PDB file of C-alpha atoms in Angstrom:
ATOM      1  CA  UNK A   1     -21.891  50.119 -34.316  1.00 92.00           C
ATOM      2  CA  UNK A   2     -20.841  47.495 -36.749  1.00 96.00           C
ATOM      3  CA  UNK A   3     -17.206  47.783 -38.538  1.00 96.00           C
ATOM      4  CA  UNK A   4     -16.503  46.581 -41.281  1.00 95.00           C
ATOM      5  CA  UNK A   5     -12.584  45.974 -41.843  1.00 94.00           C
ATOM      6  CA  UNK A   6     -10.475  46.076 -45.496  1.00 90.00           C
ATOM      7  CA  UNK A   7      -7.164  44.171 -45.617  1.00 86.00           C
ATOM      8  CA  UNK A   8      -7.762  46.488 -49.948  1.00 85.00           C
ATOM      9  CA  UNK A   9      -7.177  50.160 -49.484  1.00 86.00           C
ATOM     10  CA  UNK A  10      -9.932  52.471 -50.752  1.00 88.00           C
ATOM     11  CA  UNK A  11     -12.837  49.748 -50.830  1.00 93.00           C
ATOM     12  CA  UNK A  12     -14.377  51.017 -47.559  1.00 96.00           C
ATOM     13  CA  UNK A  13     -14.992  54.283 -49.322  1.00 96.00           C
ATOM     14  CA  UNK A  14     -16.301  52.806 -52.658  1.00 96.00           C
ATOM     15  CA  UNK A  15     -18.780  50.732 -50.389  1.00 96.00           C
ATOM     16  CA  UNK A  16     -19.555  54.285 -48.764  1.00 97.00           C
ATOM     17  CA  UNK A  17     -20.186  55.780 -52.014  1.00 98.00           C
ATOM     18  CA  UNK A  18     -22.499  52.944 -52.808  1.00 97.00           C
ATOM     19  CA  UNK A  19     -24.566  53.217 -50.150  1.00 98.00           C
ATOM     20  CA  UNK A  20     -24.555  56.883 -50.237  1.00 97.00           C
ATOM     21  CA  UNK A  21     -26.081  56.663 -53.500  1.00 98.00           C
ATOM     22  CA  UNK A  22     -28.559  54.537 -52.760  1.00 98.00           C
ATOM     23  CA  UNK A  23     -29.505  56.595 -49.538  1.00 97.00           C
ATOM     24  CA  UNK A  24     -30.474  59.480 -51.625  1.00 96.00           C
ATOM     25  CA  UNK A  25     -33.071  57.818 -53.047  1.00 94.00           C
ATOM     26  CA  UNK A  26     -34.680  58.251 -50.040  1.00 95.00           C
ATOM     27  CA  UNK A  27     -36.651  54.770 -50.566  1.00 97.00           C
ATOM     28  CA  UNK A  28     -34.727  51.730 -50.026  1.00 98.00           C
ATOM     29  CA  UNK A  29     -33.641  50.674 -46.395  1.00 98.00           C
ATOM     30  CA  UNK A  30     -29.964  50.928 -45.154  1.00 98.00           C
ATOM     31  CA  UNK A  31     -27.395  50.569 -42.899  1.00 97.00           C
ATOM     32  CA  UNK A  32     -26.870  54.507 -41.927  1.00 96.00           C
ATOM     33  CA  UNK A  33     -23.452  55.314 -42.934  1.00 97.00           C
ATOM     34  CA  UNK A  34     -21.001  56.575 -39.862  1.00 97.00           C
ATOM     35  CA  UNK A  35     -17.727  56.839 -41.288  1.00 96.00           C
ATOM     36  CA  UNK A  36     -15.020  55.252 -42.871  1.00 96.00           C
ATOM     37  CA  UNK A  37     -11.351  55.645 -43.827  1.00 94.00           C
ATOM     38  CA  UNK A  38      -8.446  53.703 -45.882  1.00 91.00           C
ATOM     39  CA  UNK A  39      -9.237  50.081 -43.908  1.00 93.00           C
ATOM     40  CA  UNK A  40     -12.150  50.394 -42.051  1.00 96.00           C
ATOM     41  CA  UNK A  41     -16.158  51.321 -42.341  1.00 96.00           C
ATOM     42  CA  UNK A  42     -18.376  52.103 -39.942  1.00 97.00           C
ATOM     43  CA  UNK A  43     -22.106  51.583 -39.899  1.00 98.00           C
ATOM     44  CA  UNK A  44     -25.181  51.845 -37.535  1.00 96.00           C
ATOM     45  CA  UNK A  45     -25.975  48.448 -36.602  1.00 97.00           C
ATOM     46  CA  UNK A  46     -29.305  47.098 -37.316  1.00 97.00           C
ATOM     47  CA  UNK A  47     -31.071  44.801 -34.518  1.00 96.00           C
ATOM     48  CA  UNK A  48     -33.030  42.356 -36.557  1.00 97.00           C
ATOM     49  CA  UNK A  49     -36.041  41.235 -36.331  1.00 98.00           C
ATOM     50  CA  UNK A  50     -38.420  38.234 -37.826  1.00 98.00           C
ATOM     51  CA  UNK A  51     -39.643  39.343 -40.983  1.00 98.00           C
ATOM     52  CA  UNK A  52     -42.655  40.987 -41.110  1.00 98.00           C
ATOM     53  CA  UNK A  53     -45.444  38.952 -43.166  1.00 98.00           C
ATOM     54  CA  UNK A  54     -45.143  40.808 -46.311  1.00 98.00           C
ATOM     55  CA  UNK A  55     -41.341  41.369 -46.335  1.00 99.00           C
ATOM     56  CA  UNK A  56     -41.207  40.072 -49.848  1.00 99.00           C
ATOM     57  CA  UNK A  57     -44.111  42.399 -50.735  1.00 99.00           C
ATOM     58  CA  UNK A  58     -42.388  45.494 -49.101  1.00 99.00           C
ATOM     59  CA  UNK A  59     -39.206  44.640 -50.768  1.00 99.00           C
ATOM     60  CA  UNK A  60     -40.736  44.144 -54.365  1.00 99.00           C
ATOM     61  CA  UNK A  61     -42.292  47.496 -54.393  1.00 99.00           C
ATOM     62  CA  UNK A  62     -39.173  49.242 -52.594  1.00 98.00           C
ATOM     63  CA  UNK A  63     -36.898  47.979 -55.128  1.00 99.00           C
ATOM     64  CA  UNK A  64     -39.369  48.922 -58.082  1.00 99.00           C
ATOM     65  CA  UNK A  65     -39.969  52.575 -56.988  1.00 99.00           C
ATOM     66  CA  UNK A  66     -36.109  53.326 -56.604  1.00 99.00           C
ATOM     67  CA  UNK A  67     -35.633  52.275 -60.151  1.00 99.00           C
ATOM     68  CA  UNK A  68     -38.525  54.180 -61.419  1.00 98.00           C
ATOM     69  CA  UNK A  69     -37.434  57.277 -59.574  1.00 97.00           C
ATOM     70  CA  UNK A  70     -33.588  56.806 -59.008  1.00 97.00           C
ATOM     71  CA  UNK A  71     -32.316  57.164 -63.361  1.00 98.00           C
ATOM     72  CA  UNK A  72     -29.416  58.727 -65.014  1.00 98.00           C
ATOM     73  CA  UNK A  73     -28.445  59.715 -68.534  1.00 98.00           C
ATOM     74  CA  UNK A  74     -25.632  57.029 -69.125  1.00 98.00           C
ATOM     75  CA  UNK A  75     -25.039  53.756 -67.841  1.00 99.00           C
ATOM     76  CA  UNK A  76     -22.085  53.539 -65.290  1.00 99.00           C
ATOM     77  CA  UNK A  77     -20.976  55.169 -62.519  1.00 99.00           C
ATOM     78  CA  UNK A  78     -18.706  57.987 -61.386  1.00 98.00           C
ATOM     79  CA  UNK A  79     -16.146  55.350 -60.601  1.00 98.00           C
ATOM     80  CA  UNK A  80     -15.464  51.999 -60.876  1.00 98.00           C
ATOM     81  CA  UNK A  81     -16.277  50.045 -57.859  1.00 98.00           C
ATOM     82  CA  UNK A  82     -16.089  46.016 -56.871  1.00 96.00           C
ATOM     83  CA  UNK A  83     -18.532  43.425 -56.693  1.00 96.00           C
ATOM     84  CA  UNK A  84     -17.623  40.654 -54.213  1.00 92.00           C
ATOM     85  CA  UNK A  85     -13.644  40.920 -54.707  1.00 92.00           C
ATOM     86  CA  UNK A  86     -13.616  41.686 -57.899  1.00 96.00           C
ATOM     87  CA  UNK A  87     -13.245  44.678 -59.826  1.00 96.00           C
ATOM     88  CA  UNK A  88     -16.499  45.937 -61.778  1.00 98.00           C
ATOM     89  CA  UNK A  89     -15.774  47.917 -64.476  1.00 98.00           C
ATOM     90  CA  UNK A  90     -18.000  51.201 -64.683  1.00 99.00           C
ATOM     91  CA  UNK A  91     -17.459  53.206 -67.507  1.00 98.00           C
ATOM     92  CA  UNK A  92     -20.111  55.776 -69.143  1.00 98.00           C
ATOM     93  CA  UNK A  93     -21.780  54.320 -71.995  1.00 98.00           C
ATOM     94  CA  UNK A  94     -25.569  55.220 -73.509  1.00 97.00           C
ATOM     95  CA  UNK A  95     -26.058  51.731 -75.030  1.00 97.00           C
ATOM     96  CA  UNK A  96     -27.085  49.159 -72.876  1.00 98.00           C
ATOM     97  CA  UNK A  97     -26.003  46.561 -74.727  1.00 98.00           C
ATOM     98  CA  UNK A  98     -23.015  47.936 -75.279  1.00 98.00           C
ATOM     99  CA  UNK A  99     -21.940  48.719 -71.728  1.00 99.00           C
ATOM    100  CA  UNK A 100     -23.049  45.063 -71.035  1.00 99.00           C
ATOM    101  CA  UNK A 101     -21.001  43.751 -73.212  1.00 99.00           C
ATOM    102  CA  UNK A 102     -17.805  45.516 -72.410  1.00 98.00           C
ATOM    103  CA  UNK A 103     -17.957  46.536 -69.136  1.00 98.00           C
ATOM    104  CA  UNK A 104     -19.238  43.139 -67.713  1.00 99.00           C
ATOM    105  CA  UNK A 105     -18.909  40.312 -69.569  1.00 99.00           C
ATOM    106  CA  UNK A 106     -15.774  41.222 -71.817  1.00 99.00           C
ATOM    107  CA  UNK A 107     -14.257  42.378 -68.219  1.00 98.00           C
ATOM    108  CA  UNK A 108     -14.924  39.142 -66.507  1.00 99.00           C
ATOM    109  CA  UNK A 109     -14.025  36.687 -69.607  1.00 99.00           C
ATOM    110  CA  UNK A 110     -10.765  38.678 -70.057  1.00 98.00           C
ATOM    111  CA  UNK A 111      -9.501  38.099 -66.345  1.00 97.00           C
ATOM    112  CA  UNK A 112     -10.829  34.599 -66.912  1.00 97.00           C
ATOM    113  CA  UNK A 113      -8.213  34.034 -69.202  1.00 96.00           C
ATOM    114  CA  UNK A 114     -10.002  30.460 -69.698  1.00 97.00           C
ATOM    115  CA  UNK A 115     -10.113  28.733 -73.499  1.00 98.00           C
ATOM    116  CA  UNK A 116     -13.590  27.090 -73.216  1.00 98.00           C
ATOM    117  CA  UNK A 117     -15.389  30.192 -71.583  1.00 98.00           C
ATOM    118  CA  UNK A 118     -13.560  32.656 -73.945  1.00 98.00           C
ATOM    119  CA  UNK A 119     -14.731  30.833 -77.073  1.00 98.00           C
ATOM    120  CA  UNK A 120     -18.381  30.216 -75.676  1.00 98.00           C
ATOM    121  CA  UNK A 121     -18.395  34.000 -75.149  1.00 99.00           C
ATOM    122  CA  UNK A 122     -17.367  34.843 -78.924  1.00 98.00           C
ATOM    123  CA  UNK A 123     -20.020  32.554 -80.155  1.00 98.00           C
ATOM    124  CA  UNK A 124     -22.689  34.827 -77.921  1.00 98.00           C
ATOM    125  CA  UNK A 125     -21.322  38.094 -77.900  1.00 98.00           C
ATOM    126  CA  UNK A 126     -22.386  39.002 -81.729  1.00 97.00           C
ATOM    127  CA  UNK A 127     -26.122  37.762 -80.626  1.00 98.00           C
ATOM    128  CA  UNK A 128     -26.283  40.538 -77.271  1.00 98.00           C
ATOM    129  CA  UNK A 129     -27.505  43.318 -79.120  1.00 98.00           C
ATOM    130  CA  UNK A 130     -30.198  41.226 -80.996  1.00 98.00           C
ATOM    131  CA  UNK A 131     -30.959  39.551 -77.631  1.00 98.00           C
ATOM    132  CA  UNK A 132     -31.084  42.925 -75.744  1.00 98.00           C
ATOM    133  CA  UNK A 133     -32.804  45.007 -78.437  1.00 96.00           C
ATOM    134  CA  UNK A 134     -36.130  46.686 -77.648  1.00 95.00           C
ATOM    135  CA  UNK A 135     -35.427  46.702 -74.063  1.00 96.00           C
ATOM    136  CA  UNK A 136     -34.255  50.596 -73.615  1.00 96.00           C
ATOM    137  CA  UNK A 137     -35.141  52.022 -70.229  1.00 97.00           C
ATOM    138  CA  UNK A 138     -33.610  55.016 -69.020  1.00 97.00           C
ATOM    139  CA  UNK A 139     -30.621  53.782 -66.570  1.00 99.00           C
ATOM    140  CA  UNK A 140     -31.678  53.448 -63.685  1.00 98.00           C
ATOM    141  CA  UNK A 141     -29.748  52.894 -59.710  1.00 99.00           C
ATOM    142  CA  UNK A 142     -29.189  49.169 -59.090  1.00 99.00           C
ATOM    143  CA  UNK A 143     -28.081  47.541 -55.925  1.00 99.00           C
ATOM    144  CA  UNK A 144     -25.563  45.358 -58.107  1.00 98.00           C
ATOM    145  CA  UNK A 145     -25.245  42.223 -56.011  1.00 98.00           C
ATOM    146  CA  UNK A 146     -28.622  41.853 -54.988  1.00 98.00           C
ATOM    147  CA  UNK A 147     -28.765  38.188 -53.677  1.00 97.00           C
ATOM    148  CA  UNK A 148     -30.731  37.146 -50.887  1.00 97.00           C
ATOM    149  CA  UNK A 149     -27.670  36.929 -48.251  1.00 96.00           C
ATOM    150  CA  UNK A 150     -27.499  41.072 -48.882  1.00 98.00           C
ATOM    151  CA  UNK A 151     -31.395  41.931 -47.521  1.00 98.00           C
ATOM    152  CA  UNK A 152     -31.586  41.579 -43.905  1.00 98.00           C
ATOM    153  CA  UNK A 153     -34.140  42.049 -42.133  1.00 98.00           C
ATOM    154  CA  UNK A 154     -34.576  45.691 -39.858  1.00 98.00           C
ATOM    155  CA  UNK A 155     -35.722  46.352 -36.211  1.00 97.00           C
ATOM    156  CA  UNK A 156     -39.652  46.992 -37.805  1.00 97.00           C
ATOM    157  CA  UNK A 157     -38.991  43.278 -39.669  1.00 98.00           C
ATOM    158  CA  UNK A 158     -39.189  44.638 -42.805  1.00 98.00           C
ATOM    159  CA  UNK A 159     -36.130  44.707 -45.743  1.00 99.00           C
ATOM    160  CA  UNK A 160     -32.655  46.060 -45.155  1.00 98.00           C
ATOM    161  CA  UNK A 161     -30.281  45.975 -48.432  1.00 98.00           C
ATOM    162  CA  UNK A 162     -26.378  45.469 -47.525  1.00 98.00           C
ATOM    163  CA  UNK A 163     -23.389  45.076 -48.953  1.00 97.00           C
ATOM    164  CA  UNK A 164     -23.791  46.962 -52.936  1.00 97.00           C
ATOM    165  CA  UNK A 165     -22.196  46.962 -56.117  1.00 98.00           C
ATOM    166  CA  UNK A 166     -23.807  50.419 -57.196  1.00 98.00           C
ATOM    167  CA  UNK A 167     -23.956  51.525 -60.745  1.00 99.00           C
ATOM    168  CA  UNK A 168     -26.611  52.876 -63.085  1.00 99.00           C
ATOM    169  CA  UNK A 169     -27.526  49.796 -64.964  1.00 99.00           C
ATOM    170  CA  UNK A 170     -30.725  47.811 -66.481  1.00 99.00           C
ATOM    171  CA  UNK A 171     -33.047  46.910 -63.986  1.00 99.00           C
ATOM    172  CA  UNK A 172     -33.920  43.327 -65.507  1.00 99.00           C
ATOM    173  CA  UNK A 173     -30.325  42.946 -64.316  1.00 98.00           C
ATOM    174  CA  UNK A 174     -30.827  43.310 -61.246  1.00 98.00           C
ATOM    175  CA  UNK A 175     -34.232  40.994 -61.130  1.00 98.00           C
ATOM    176  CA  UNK A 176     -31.627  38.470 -63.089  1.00 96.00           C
ATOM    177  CA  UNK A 177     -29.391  38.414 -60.251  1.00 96.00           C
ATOM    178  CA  UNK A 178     -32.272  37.462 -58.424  1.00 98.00           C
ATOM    179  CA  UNK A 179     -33.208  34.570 -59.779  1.00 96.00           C
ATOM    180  CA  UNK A 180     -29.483  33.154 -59.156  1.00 95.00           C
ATOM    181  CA  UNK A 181     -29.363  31.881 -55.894  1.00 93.00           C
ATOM    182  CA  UNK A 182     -33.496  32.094 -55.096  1.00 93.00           C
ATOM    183  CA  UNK A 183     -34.888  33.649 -52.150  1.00 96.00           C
ATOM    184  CA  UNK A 184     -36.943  36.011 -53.979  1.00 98.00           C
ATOM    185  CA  UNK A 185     -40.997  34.854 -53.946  1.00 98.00           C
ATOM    186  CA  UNK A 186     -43.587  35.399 -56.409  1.00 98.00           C
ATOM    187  CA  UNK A 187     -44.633  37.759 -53.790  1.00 98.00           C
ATOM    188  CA  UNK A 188     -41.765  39.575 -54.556  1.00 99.00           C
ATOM    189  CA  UNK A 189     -41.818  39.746 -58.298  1.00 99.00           C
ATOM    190  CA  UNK A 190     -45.723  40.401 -58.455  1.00 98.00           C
ATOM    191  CA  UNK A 191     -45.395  43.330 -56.067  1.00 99.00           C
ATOM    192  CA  UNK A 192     -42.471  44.793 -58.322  1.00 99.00           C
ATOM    193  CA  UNK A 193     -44.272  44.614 -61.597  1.00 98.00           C
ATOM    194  CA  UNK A 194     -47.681  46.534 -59.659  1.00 99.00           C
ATOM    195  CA  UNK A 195     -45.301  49.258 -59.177  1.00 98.00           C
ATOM    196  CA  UNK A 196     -42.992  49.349 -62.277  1.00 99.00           C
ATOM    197  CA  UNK A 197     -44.577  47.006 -64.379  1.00 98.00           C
ATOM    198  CA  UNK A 198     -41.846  44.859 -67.057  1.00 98.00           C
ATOM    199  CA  UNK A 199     -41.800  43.570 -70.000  1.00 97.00           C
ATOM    200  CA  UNK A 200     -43.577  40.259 -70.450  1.00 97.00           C
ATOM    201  CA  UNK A 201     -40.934  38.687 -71.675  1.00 97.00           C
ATOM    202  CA  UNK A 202     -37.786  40.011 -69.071  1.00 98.00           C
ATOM    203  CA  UNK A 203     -37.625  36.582 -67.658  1.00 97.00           C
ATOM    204  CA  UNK A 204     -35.934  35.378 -71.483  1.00 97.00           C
ATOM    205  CA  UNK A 205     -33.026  37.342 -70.341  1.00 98.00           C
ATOM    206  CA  UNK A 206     -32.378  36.371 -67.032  1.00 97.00           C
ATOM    207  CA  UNK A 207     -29.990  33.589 -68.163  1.00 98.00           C
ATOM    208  CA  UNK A 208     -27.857  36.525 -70.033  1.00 98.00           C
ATOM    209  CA  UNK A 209     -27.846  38.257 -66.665  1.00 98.00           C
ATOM    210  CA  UNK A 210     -26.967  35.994 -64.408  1.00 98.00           C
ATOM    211  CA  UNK A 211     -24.027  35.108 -66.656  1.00 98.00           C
ATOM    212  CA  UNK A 212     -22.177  37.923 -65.602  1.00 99.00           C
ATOM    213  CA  UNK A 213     -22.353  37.194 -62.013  1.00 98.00           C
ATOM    214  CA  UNK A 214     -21.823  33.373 -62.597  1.00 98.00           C
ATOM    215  CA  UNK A 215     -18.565  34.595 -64.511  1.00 98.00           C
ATOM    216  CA  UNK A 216     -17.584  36.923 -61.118  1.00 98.00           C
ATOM    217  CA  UNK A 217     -17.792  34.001 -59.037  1.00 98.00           C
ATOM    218  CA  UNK A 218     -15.795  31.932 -61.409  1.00 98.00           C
ATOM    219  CA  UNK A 219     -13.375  34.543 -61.104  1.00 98.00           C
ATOM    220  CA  UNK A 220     -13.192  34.490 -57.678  1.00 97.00           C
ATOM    221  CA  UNK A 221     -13.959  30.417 -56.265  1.00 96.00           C
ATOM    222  CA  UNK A 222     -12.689  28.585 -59.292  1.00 91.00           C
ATOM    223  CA  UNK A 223     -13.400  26.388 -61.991  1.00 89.00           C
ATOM    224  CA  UNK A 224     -16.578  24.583 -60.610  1.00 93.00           C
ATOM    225  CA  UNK A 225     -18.291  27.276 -62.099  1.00 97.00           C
ATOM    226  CA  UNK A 226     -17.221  26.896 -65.678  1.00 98.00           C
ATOM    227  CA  UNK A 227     -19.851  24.572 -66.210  1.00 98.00           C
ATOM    228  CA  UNK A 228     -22.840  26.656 -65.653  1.00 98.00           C
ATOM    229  CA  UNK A 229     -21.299  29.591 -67.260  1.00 98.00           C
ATOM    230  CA  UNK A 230     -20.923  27.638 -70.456  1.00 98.00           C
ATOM    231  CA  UNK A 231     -24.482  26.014 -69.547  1.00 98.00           C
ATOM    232  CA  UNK A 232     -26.105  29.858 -69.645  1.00 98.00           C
ATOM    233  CA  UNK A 233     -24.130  30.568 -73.078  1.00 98.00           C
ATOM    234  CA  UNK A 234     -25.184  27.547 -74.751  1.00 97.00           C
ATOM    235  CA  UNK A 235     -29.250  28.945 -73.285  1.00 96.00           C
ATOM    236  CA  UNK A 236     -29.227  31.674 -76.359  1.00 97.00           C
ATOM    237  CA  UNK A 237     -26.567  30.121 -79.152  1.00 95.00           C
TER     238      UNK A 237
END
């Protein structure tokens, strides 16, 4: 078993009810959920092995056929939940936009409480529904914190997502948060457009996207991110 421990009541079971959610998709890889209480969480563990040769293929298409099949009326979730150690903000809203702007970026610039990233953010905010508009989808299930250091690798060497921030979101936000940190091949990208192809232009936005999680780590390591934040605001004013 693996255990996961909480020094935060309560997050063991919003991590629970993240990957629960994601289980019933029935497609993506997980760590099967044991149990869990006020501090702790217990998973199976996973023995890894090497990746398999077309990890980044498996993943791509994986990924791509739980947001075509996993969707929901309203962006959100039944609760709000965290992402890293912060709190994400997850309440119901039909506009995309919208819920982007309030829920995530407002959120995150608000416990900020910084001048320069607060007036960068007024500047863009009128522009997000221009930026955003003709990109309706259904909502559809995202991972949430989908980084390379949260896809292991399973005992058959193929992908194994870990660690969520679950909500019914955009999925060109969660290909945004993969272009953050890297990781991700071509590979990757090609196989998930053969399955659920985007639009040809998604990658425009990715700068918007990874905003928000640029902002969350601001939030939570400091100022050294205030430069790139401002740096991805200045990408659309």
């Amino acid at each position: 078993y693996f255990v996961k421990q909480y020094s935060d009541r309560g997050l063991p079971g919003l991590e629970a009810h993240g990957l629960s959610a994601l289980a019933e998709s029935g497609i993506v890889k997980l760590p099967e959920l044991i149990n869990f209480d006020e501090h702790y969480l217990v998973l199976r563990f996973i023995e890894q092995a090497p990746r398999c040769r077309d990890f980044q293929t498996l993943l791509g298409r994986d990924l791509a056929r739980m947001h075509k099949a996993a969707t929901a009326k309203e962006f959100g979730f039944f609760e709000d939940n965290f992402i890293g150690s912060i709190p994400q903000k997850n309440c119901c809203m039909t506009d995309w936009s919208g819920f982007f702007i309030e829920n995530r970026i407002d959120f995150q610039i608000e416990r900020a409480a910084d001048e320069q990233l607060s007036e960068g953010w007024q500047q863009l905010r009128r522009r997000v529904p221009e930026l955003l508009a003709g990109t309706e989808e259904a909502p559809c299930l995202i991972h949430g914190d989908l980084w390379a250091g949260n896809v292991i690798s399973g005992p058959d060497g193929g992908p194994v997502l870990i660690d969520p921030a679950v909500y019914y979101g955009h999925r060109e936000m969660e290909l945004g948060m993969t272009r953050l940190f890297g990781g991700f091949t071509e590979e990757f990208y090609s196989s998930y457009d053969a399955e659920f192809p985007l639009k040809p232009d998604w990658r425009e936005r990715t700068n918007l996207y990874i905003l928000y999680h640029v902002l969350n780590h601001f939030n939570m390591f400091g100022g050294g991110y205030r430069p790139q934040a401002l740096s991805l605001m200045r990408t659309y004013l």
